[in-house]
Every structure is written in C-alpha cells, then in structure tokens.
Coordinates of C-alpha atoms and ligand atoms in Angstrom, one line a residue:
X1 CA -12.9 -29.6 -38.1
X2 CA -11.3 -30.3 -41.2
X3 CA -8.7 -27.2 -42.1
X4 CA -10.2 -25.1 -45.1
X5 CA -8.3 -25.5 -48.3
X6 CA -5.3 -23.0 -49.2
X7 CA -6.4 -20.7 -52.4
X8 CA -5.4 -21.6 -56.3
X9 CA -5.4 -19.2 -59.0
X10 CA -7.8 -19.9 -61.7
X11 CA -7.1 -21.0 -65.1
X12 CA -7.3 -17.5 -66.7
X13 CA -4.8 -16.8 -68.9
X14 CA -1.8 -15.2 -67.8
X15 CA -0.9 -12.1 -69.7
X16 CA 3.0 -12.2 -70.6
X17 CA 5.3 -10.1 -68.5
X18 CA 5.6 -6.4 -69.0
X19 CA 6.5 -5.4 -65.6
X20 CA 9.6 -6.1 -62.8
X21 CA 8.4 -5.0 -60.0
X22 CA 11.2 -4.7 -56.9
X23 CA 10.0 -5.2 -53.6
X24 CA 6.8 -8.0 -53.1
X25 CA 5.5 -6.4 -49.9
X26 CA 2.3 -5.7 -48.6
X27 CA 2.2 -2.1 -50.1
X28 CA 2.6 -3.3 -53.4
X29 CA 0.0 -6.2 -53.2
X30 CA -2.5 -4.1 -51.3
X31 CA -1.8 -0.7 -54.3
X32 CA 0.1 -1.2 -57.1
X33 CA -0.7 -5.1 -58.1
X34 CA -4.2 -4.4 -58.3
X35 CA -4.4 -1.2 -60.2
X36 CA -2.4 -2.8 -62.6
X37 CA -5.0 -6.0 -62.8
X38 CA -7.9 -3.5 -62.9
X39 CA -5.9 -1.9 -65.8
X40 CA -6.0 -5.2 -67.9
X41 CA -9.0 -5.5 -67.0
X42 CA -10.5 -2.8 -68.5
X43 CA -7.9 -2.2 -71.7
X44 CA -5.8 -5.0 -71.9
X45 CA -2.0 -5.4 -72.7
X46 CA 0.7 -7.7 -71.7
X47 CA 0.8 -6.2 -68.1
X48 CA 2.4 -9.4 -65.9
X49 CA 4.4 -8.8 -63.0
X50 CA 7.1 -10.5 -62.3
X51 CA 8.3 -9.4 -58.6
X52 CA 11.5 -9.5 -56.9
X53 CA 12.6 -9.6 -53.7
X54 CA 16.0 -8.7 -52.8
X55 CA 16.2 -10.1 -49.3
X56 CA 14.1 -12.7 -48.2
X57 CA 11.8 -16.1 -49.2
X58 CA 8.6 -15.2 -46.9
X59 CA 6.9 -13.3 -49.7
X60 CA 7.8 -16.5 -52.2
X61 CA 7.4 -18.9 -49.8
X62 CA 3.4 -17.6 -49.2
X63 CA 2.6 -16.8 -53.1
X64 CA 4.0 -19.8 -55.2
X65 CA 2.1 -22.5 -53.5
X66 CA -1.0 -20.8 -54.4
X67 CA -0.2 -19.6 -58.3
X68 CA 0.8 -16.8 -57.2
X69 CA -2.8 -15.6 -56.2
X70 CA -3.5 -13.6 -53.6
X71 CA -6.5 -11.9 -51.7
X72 CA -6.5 -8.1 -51.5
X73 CA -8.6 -7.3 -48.3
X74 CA -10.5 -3.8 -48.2
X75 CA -11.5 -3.3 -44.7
X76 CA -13.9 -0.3 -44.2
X77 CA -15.9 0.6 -40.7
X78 CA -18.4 -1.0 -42.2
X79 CA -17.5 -4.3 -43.2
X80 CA -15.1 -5.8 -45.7
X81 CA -14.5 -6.8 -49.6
X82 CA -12.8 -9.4 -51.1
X83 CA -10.3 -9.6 -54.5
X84 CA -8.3 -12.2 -55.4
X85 CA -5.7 -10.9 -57.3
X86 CA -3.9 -12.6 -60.4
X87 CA -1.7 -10.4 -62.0
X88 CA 1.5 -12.1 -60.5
X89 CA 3.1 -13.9 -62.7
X90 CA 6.3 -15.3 -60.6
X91 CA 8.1 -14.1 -57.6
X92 CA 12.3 -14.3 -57.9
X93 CA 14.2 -14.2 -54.7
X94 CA 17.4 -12.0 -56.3
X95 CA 20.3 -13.4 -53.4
X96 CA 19.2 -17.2 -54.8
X97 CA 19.3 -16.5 -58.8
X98 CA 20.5 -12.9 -59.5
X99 CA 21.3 -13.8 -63.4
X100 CA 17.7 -14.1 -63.5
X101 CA 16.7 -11.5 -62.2
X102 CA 18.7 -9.5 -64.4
X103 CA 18.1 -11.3 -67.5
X104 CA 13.9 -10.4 -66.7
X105 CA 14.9 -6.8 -66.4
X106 CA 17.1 -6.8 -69.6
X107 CA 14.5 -8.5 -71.2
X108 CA 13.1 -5.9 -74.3
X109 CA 9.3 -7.3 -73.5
X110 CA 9.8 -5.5 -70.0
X111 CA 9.0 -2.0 -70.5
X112 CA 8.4 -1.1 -67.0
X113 CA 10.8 -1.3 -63.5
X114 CA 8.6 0.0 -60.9
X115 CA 10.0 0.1 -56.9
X116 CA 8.4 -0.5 -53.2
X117 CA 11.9 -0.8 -51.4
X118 CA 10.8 1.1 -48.3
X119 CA 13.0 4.5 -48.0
X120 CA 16.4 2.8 -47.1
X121 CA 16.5 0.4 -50.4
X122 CA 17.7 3.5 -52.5
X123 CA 21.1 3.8 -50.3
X124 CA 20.7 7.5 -50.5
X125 CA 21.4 10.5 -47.7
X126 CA 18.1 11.3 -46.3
X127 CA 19.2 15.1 -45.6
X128 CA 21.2 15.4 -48.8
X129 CA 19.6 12.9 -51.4
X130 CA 22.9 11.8 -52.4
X131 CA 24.0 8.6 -53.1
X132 CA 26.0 7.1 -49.9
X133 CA 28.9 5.5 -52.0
X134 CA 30.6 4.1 -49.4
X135 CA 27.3 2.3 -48.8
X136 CA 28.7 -1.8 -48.3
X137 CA 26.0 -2.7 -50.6
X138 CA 26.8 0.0 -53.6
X139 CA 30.7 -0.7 -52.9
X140 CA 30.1 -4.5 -53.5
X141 CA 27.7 -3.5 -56.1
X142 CA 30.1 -1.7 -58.3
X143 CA 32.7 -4.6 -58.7
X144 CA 30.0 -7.5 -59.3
X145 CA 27.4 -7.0 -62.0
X146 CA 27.4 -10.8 -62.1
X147 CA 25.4 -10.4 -58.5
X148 CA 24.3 -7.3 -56.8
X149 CA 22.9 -7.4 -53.7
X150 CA 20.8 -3.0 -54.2
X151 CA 17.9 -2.2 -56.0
X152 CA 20.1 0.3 -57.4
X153 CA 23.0 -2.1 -58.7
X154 CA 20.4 -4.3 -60.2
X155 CA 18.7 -1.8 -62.0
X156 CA 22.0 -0.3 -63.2
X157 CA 23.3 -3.3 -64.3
X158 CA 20.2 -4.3 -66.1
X159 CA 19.9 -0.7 -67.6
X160 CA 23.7 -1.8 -69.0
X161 CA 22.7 -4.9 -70.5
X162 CA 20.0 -3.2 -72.4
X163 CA 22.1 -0.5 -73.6
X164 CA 25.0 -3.1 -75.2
X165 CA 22.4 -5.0 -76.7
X166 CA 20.9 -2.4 -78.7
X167 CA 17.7 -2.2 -76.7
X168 CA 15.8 0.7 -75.5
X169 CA 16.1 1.0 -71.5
X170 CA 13.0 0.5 -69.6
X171 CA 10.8 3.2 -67.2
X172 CA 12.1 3.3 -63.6
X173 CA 9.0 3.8 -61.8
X174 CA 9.5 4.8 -58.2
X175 CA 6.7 4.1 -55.6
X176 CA 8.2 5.0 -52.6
X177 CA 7.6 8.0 -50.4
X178 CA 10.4 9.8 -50.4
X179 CA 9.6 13.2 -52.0
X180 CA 10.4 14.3 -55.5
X181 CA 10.6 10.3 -55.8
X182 CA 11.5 10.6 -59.9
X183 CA 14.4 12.9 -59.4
X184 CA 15.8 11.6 -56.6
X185 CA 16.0 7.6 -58.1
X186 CA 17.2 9.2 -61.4
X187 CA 19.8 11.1 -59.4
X188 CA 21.1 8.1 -57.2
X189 CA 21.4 5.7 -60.1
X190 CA 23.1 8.6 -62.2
X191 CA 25.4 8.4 -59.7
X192 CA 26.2 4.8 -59.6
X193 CA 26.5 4.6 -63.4
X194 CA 28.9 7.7 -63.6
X195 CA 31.2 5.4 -61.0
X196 CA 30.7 2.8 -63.1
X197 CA 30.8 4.1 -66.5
X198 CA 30.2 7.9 -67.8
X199 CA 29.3 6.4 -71.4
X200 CA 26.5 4.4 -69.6
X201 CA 25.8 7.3 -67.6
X202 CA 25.4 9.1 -70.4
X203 CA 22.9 6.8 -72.0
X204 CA 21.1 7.3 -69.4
X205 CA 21.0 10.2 -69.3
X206 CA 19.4 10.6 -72.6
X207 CA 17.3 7.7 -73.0
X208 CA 16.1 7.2 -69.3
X209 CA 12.8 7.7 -68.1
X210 CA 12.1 8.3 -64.3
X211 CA 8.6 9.6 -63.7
X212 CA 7.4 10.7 -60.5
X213 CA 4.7 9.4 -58.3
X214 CA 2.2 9.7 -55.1
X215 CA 1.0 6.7 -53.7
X216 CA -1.5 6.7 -50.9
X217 CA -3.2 3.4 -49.0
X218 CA -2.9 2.6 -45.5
X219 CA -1.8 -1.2 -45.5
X220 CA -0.7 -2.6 -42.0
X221 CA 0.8 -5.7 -41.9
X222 CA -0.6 -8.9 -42.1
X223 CA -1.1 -10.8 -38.9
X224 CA -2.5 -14.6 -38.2
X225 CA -5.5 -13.2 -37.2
X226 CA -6.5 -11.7 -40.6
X227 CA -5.3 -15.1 -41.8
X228 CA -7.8 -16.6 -39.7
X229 CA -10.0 -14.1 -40.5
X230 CA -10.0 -14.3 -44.0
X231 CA -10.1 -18.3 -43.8
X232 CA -13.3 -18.0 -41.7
X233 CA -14.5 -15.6 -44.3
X234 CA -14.1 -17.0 -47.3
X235 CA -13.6 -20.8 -46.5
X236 CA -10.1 -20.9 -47.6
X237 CA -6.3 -20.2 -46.1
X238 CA -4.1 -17.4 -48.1
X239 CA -0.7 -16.6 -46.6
X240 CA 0.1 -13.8 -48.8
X241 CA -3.4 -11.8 -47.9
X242 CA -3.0 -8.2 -47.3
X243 CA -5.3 -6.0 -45.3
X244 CA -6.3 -2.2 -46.6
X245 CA -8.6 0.7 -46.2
X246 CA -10.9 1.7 -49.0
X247 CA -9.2 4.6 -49.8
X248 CA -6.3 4.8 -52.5
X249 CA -4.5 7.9 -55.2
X250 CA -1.9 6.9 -57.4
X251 CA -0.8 10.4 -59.1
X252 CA 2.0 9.5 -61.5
X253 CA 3.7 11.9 -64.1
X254 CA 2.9 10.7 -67.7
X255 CA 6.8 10.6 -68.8
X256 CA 7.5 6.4 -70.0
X257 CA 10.0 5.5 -72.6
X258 CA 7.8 5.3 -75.8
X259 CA 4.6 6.2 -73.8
X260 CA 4.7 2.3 -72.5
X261 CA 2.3 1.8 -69.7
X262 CA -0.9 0.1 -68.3
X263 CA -3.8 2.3 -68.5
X264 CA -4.2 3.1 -64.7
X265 CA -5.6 6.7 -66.1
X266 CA -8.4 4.3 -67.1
X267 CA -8.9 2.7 -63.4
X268 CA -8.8 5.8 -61.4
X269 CA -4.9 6.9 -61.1
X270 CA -4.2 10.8 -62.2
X271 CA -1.5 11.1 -65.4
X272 CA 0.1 14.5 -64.4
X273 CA 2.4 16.4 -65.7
X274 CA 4.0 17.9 -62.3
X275 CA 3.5 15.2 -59.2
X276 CA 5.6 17.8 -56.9
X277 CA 3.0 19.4 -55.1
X278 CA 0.7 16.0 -54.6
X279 CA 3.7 14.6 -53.0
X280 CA 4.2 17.5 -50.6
X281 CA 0.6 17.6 -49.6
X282 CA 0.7 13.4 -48.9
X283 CA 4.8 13.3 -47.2
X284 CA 3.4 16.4 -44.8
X285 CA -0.3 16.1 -44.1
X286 CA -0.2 12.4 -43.7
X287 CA 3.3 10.8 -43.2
X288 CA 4.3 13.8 -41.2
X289 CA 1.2 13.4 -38.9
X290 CA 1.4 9.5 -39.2
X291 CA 5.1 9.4 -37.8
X292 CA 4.2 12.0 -35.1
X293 CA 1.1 9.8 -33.6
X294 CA 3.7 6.7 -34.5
X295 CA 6.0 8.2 -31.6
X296 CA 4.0 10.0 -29.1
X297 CA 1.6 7.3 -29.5
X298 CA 3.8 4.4 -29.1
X299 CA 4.7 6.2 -25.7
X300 CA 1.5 7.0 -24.7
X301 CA 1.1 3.2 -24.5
X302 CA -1.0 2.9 -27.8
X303 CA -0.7 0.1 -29.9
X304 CA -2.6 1.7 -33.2
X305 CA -3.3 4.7 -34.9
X306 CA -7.2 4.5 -34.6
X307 CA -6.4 4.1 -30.4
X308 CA -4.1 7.1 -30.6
X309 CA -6.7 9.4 -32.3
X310 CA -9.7 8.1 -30.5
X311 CA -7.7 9.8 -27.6
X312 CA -9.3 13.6 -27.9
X313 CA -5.8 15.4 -27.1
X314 CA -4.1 13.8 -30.0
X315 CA -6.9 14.0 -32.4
X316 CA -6.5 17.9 -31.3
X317 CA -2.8 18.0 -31.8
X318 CA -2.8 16.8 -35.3
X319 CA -5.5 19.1 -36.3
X320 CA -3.6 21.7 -34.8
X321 CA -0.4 20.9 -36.7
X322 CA -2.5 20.8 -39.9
X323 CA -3.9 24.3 -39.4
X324 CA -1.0 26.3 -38.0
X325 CA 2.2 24.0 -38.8
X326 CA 1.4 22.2 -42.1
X327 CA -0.6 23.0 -44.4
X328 CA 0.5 26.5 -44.3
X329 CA 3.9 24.9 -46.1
X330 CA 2.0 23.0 -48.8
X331 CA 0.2 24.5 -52.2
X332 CA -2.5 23.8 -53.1
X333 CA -2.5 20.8 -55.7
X334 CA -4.9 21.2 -58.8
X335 CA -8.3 19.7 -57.4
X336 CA -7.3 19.1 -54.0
X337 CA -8.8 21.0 -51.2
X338 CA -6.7 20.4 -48.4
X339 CA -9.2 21.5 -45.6
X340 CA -11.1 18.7 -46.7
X341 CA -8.3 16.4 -47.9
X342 CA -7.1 16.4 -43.8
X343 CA -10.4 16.2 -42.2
X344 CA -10.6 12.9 -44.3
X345 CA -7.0 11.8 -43.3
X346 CA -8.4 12.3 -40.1
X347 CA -11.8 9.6 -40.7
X348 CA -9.0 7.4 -42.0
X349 CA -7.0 7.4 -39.3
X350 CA -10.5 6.7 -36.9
X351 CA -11.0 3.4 -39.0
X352 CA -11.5 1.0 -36.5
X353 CA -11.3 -2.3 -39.4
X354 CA -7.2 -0.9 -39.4
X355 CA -5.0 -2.0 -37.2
X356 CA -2.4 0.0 -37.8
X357 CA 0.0 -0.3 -35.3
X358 CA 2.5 2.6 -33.9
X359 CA 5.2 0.4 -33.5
X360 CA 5.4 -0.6 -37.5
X361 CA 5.1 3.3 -38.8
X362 CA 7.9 4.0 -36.5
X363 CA 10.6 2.4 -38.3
X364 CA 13.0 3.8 -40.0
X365 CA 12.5 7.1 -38.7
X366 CA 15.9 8.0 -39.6
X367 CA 15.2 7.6 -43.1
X368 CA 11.2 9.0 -42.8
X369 CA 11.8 12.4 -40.9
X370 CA 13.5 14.4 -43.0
X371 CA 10.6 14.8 -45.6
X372 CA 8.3 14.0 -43.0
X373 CA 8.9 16.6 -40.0
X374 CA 12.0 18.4 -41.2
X375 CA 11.0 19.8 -44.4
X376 CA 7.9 21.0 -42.7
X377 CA 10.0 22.6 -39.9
X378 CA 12.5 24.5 -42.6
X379 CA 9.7 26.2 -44.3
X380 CA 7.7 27.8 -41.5
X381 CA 11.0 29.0 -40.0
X382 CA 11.9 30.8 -43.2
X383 CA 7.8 32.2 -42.6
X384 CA 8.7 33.1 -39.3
X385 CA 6.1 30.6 -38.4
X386 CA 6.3 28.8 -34.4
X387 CA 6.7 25.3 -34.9
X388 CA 5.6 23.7 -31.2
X389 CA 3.8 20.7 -33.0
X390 CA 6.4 19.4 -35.1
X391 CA 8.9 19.8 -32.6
X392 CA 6.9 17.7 -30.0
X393 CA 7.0 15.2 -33.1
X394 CA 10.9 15.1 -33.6
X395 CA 11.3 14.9 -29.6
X396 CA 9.0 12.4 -29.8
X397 CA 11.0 10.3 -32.3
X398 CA 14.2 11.1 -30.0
X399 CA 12.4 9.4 -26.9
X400 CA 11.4 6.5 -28.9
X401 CA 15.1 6.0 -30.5
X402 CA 16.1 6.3 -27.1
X403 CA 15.1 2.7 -26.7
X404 CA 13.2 2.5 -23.8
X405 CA 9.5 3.2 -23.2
X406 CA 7.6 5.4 -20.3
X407 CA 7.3 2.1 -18.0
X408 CA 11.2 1.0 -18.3
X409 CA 10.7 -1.6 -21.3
X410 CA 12.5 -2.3 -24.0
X411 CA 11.3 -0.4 -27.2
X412 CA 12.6 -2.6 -30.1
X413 CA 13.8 0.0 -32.6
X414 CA 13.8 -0.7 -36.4
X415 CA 16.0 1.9 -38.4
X416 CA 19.1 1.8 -40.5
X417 CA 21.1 3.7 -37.8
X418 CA 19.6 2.1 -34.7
X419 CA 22.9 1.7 -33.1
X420 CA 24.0 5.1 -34.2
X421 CA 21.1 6.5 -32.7
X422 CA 21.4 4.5 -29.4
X423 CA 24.7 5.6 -28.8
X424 CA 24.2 9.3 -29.1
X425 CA 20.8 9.2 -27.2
X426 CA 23.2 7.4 -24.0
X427 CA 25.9 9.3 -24.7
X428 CA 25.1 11.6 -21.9
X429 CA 22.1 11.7 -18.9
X430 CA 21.6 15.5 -19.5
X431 CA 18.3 15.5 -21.6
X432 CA 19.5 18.8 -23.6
X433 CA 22.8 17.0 -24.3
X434 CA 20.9 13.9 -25.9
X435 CA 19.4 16.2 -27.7
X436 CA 22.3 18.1 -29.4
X437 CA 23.8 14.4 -29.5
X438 CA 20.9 13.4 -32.0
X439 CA 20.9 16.7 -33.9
X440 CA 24.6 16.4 -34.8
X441 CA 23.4 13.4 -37.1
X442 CA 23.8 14.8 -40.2
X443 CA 21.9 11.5 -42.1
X444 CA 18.6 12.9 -40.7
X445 CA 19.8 16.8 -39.6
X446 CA 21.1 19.3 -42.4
X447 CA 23.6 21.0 -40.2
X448 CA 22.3 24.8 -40.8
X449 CA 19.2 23.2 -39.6
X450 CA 20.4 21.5 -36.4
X451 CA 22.2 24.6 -35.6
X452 CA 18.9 26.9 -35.8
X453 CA 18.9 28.3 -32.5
X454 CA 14.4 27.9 -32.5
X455 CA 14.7 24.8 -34.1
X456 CA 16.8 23.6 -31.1
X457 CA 14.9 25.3 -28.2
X458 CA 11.8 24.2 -29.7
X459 CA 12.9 20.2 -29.9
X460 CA 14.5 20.2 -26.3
X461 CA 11.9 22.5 -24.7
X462 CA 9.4 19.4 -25.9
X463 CA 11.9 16.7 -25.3
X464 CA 12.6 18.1 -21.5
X465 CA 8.7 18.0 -21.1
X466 CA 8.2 14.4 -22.5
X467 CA 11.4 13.4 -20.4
X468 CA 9.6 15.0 -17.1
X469 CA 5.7 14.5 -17.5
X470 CA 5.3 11.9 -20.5
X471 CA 3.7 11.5 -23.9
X472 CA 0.0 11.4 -22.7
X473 CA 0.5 14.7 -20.3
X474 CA 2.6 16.7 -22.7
X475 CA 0.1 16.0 -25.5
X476 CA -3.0 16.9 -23.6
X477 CA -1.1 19.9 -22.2
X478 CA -0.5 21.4 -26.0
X479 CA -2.3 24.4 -27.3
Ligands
CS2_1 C1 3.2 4.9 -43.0 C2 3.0 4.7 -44.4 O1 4.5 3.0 -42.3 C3 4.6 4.3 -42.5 O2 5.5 5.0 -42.4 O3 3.2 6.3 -42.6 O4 3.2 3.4 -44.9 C4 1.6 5.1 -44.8 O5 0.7 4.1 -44.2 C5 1.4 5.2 -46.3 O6 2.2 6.1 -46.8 C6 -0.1 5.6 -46.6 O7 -0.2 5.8 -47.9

C-alpha cells in the first residue's frame, strides 16, 4: 500500500510579514493562524506570520517540509471539516538563531507581536502578577540582549532596537489565559525594561501598546491517530495537523500602535473597548470548570473530558458550581447570557469528536489556579457565599500534585513547581498537614487567602474525603 503523499502549500502568493508570532503550538494553529488567513482573505494586507519557538524544533521540524502548510481540523459530533492553512510564512527556532529572531521583531514592516507561551512563558508570580526577577531566565536575560532565552527578554530587547532606531514599537498582543492578559504582559515587561533601562522603560511607557484579549477553542493535542486519521481522510500525511471543536471567540480590545491590525472584526472576532469581564466569564466558567474535571477526573480514572461529563455526578457538580459558586462572581458581559453561555460549555465539553484528555489540562496547575479556582473562591467569601465546589476542585489539584493516583501509580505531573509541590505534599502523612504544606505556597496561595479559616476547612474537609473514599464517591456524594 503505497504511503499517501505528505501535504505542499500551493503556489499562492505569500503576503509579506506583518506578524511575529511567539509560541507555534497547537492553540495558535488551531485559533489565531486562521483568523488571521480568513482576515486576508476577506480584506487583504500584508498579514504573514512568522512564528517563533523559543524551546524546541518539533513544531519546525513538522511545518517546513511542507511550506509551512498545515491542516486545521474542526471536529464536531457530527463529522469533520478540513482547512489547509497558509498564512505561515517561516518558523524560527530562537535557541538556534536568536539575532534573527530579533532582527524580525525589530523589523518596522512588523507591526504586530502577538503570544501563545502557555501561562509560565511570562515568568510572572501567579498570586501577585509580578515579575519573578530572580527568574534564571530573566537574570540571564538582562545581561545578554545578544541571546535571550524569555519571551519577555526577546520582546524587550526587540522593543529596544526599535526605539534606537527611530522606529515606532510594535503591538504586544497577548493570547494567553491569564486574566487581565494586557495589563499584566505590559506590567511584567515594564518591569524588565525598568531593570534594564528607565529611559526604555519610559518609552514604553508612552509609545507601547498592550491590548487585551479572550481566546476560546478547545484544541487537544495532536496524536498519531489523527495523523492517520487525517491521511485516510484526505489522502495525504500532515505532521503539523491540529484537531479543534467548531466553536471559537476572539474578543480583543481595539488599542494597536497606529490602529495596525488584520481585520478579524471582519471574520467574526469582537473589537472591544473593555475585554475585562469576557475574560472573567471564560477564566471562571470554563477554565475553572475545565481544571476541576482535569483533577477529579484524572482520579476518577478518566482519560477525557467528554468521559468525565458523560459520568452524571460530574456533569451535576459542574452545573452546580456554575449556579451557586461561579457565575454568581462574574458580570454579565455586554451580549453574553451566561445561563446559556454554560449550558453550551457544557455541549462542548460532551463532544465526543474531542479527545481531550484530563491528563494535558492538568498541567501547570500551579500557574492555572489562581485565576482559575482562587479568584473564584476570594469573591464568594467576601459574599459570604459557601464554596464546597471549588474547594473539592483545589483538593482535587492537591491529590493529583501529590503524584500518585487512586490505584498506587505514578501520576506524571507537569508544572513549573512539580518538585516544590512534591515535597510539601510528602512532607508529612497527616492529610490536614499536606494540606497547610501546599497552602503555604505563596506562587499559587496569597497568604491572607491561605490563612482564611473557611477557605482552609473547606479544602481539607474535601481533601480528607477524597483521601478516604476517592474522586468517583466524593463526587457522586456532593450536593
Ligand atoms: C484548557 C485550555 O489546557 C487547558 O488548561 O483548560 O487550553 C482550554 O482548552 C482553552 O482555554 C479553551 O479555550
């Protein structure tokens, strides 16, 4: 059976560069890429991407052979639909060539530097939102501009470069979910240039531009199935594939240096003026719940989402947390009806085409829960509101970082702090003392909030019963 041929990119002209985009990943190729194609699709502009990966070759390795093409896959209940996607123009890996990666950024034709670095890349505190300076990378960072190993040194650097050459700096476009994403990256790399250089820091200051945004698309990673899948499907092999659901909202606040930007207004994205209360309603309705099947799930012994809500008692536990623990905490955003806007999180979440599994939402939990769960949690105790659902979720994250699942196996825990996590979850056998252990973390816990006498009760009352009867029992037994 001769082996189907691997996909080229057509002979369409490429549109020059306008865009650096940091962090190749499947997020970006299932969400932002193809907005941005649609968007030159249907006005035109110089709208290229030219992507960067800080860390590794996989993404480069899987694109280049193929032009840079790739296939965005939109897998509904239903069946599935099939865009190949052109707008890459090149893929840099920074570690091999740094000088050219920043000599794209500085590059006056690139207007735009948008990010998918996943919530670690931008070195901050998750409880404080500060910039951890004594981070290795933002230490080595500071003393070599020749060669930075953060997002936020190369963008720094590259903002410098621009600023000594007379040129204007370009839009920093966060797509991450962290919440009040704009603020927050213009706060960390405000920091970095002040240690660097207040003039520069000043520049940016007044020049800079750092607007907001809300993504939203479920995008598990690719497997060699959907490889396989797609190769059956469409007779030909595509490494870099990504898998999606149908559903996607881009909200972005309309604030770019010289109004410089694609026309995603034009292909379905909201221009806003205030993203704030978009992101709470996606960081709480759906990451929140997402990270709290991710951990009770994973323990329950389920290996997706869609298995973990097609379980009644967890299906029940998230609409429970919606009604009483949630949504209570989250206005309203203009056009959003947020009865509706979870029932569909909920359809979603059933989609049996996904295969998103528990294991890969629950990484980098340390960096995830405080604008997840925790956020959540501080605002119904200033209401005076019981919080019994989101404190099952943050014991559940405490059992999972403890390492080891309900049948004695290994849990392989992805985070930042895994080892700082491990330690403090073994540094005692006393359940209510691993407990205290992880709250005195103060990179997920704000200390007035670890010390909140319901806060703590809460978490170890649900940790005690996960430790005694398990995920599946404990879940079923909630009301
Ligand atoms: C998920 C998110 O992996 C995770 O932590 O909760 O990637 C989620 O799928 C997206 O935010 C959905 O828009």
């Amino acid at each position: 059976m001769p082996a189907e041929p691997h996909l080229q990119r057509s002979d369409t002209p490429r549109p020059k560069v306008g865009i650096v985009h940091l962090g190749p990943g499947a997020f970006f190729r299932a969400f932002n890429a193809p907005f941005t194609a649609e968007a030159m699709e249907k006005s035109g502009g110089d709208w290229g991407i030219l992507t960067v990966s800080l860390r590794s070759s996989d993404i480069r390795e899987k694109l280049k052979p193929q032009g840079c093409a790739y296939t965005a896959v939109k897998l509904a209940p239903d069946g599935a639909e099939y865009t190949v996607v052109e707008v890459i123009d090149d893929v840099l890996v920074a570690p091999e060539n740094p000088e050219a990666v920043l000599t794209a950024m500085a590059d006056p034709q690139v207007k735009i530097v948008s990010t998918t670095i996943t919530e670690k890349g931008y070195c901050h505190n998750p409880a404080t939102g500060a910039l951890l300076m004594d981070h290795p990378d933002i230490v080595h960072d500071l003393s070599h501009p020749e060669a930075p190993r953060s997002a936020i040194g190369y963008i720094v650097h590259a903002l410098n470069r621009r600023r000594l050459a007379g040129h204007a700096p370009f839009t920093l476009m966060p797509c991450d979910n962290l919440p009040n994403n704009g603020p927050l990256t213009r706060s960390v790399i405000l920091d970095f240039a002040r240690a660097l250089d207040p003039e520069l820091a000043e520049w940016i200051t007044d020049n800079g531009r750092f607007p907001a945004t809300m993504v939203d698309r479920i995008t598990p990673a690719t497997t060699p199935v959907d490889i396989a899948s797609l190769a059956t499907a469409q007779g030909y092999i595509d490494n870099a594939c990504v898998m999606h659901e149908p559903f996607r909202q881009w909200v972005i606040e309309d604030d770019f240096v010289n109004g410089d930007r694609p026309d995603w207004g034009g292909v379905g994205a909201q221009l806003v003026n205030d993203v704030e209360a978009f992101e709470l309603m996606k960081l709480r309705c759906l990451n929140g719940t997402h990270s709290t099947l991710a951990y009770l799930g994973y323990l329950a012994g389920y290996e997706t989402i869609a298995d973990t809500v097609a379980d009644p008692a967890f299906a029940n536990l998230i609409n429970a947390l919606w009604k009483n623990e949630i949504t209570p905490t989250v206005p309203e955003p203009e056009g959003e009806d947020l009865l509706a806007y979870c029932a569909a999180l909920l359809e979603r979440y059933q989609n049996p085409a996904i295969r998103h599994r528990t294991w890969q939402i629950a990484m980098d939990g340390s960096q995830k829960l405080p604008q997840r769960l925790l956020g959540t949690v501080v605002d119904n105790l200033a209401a005076g509101r019981g919080i019994p659902g989101l404190a099952l979720g943050v014991a559940g994250w405490m059992r999972y970082v403890g390492g080891v699942d309900e049948k004695g196996a290994a849990i392989e825990v992805k985070d930042p702090l895994a080892d700082q996590l491990r330690a403090a979850y073994d540094s005692s056998d006393d359940p209510e003392e691993k407990v205290l252990a992880l709250l005195a973390i103060k990179e997920v816990f704000a200390p007035e909030l670890a010390g909140n006498p319901v806060f703590r009760n809460a978490v170890t009352d649900a940790f005690m019963r996960l430790s005694h009867d398990g995920a599946r029992a404990t879940v079923q037994g909630f009301s």
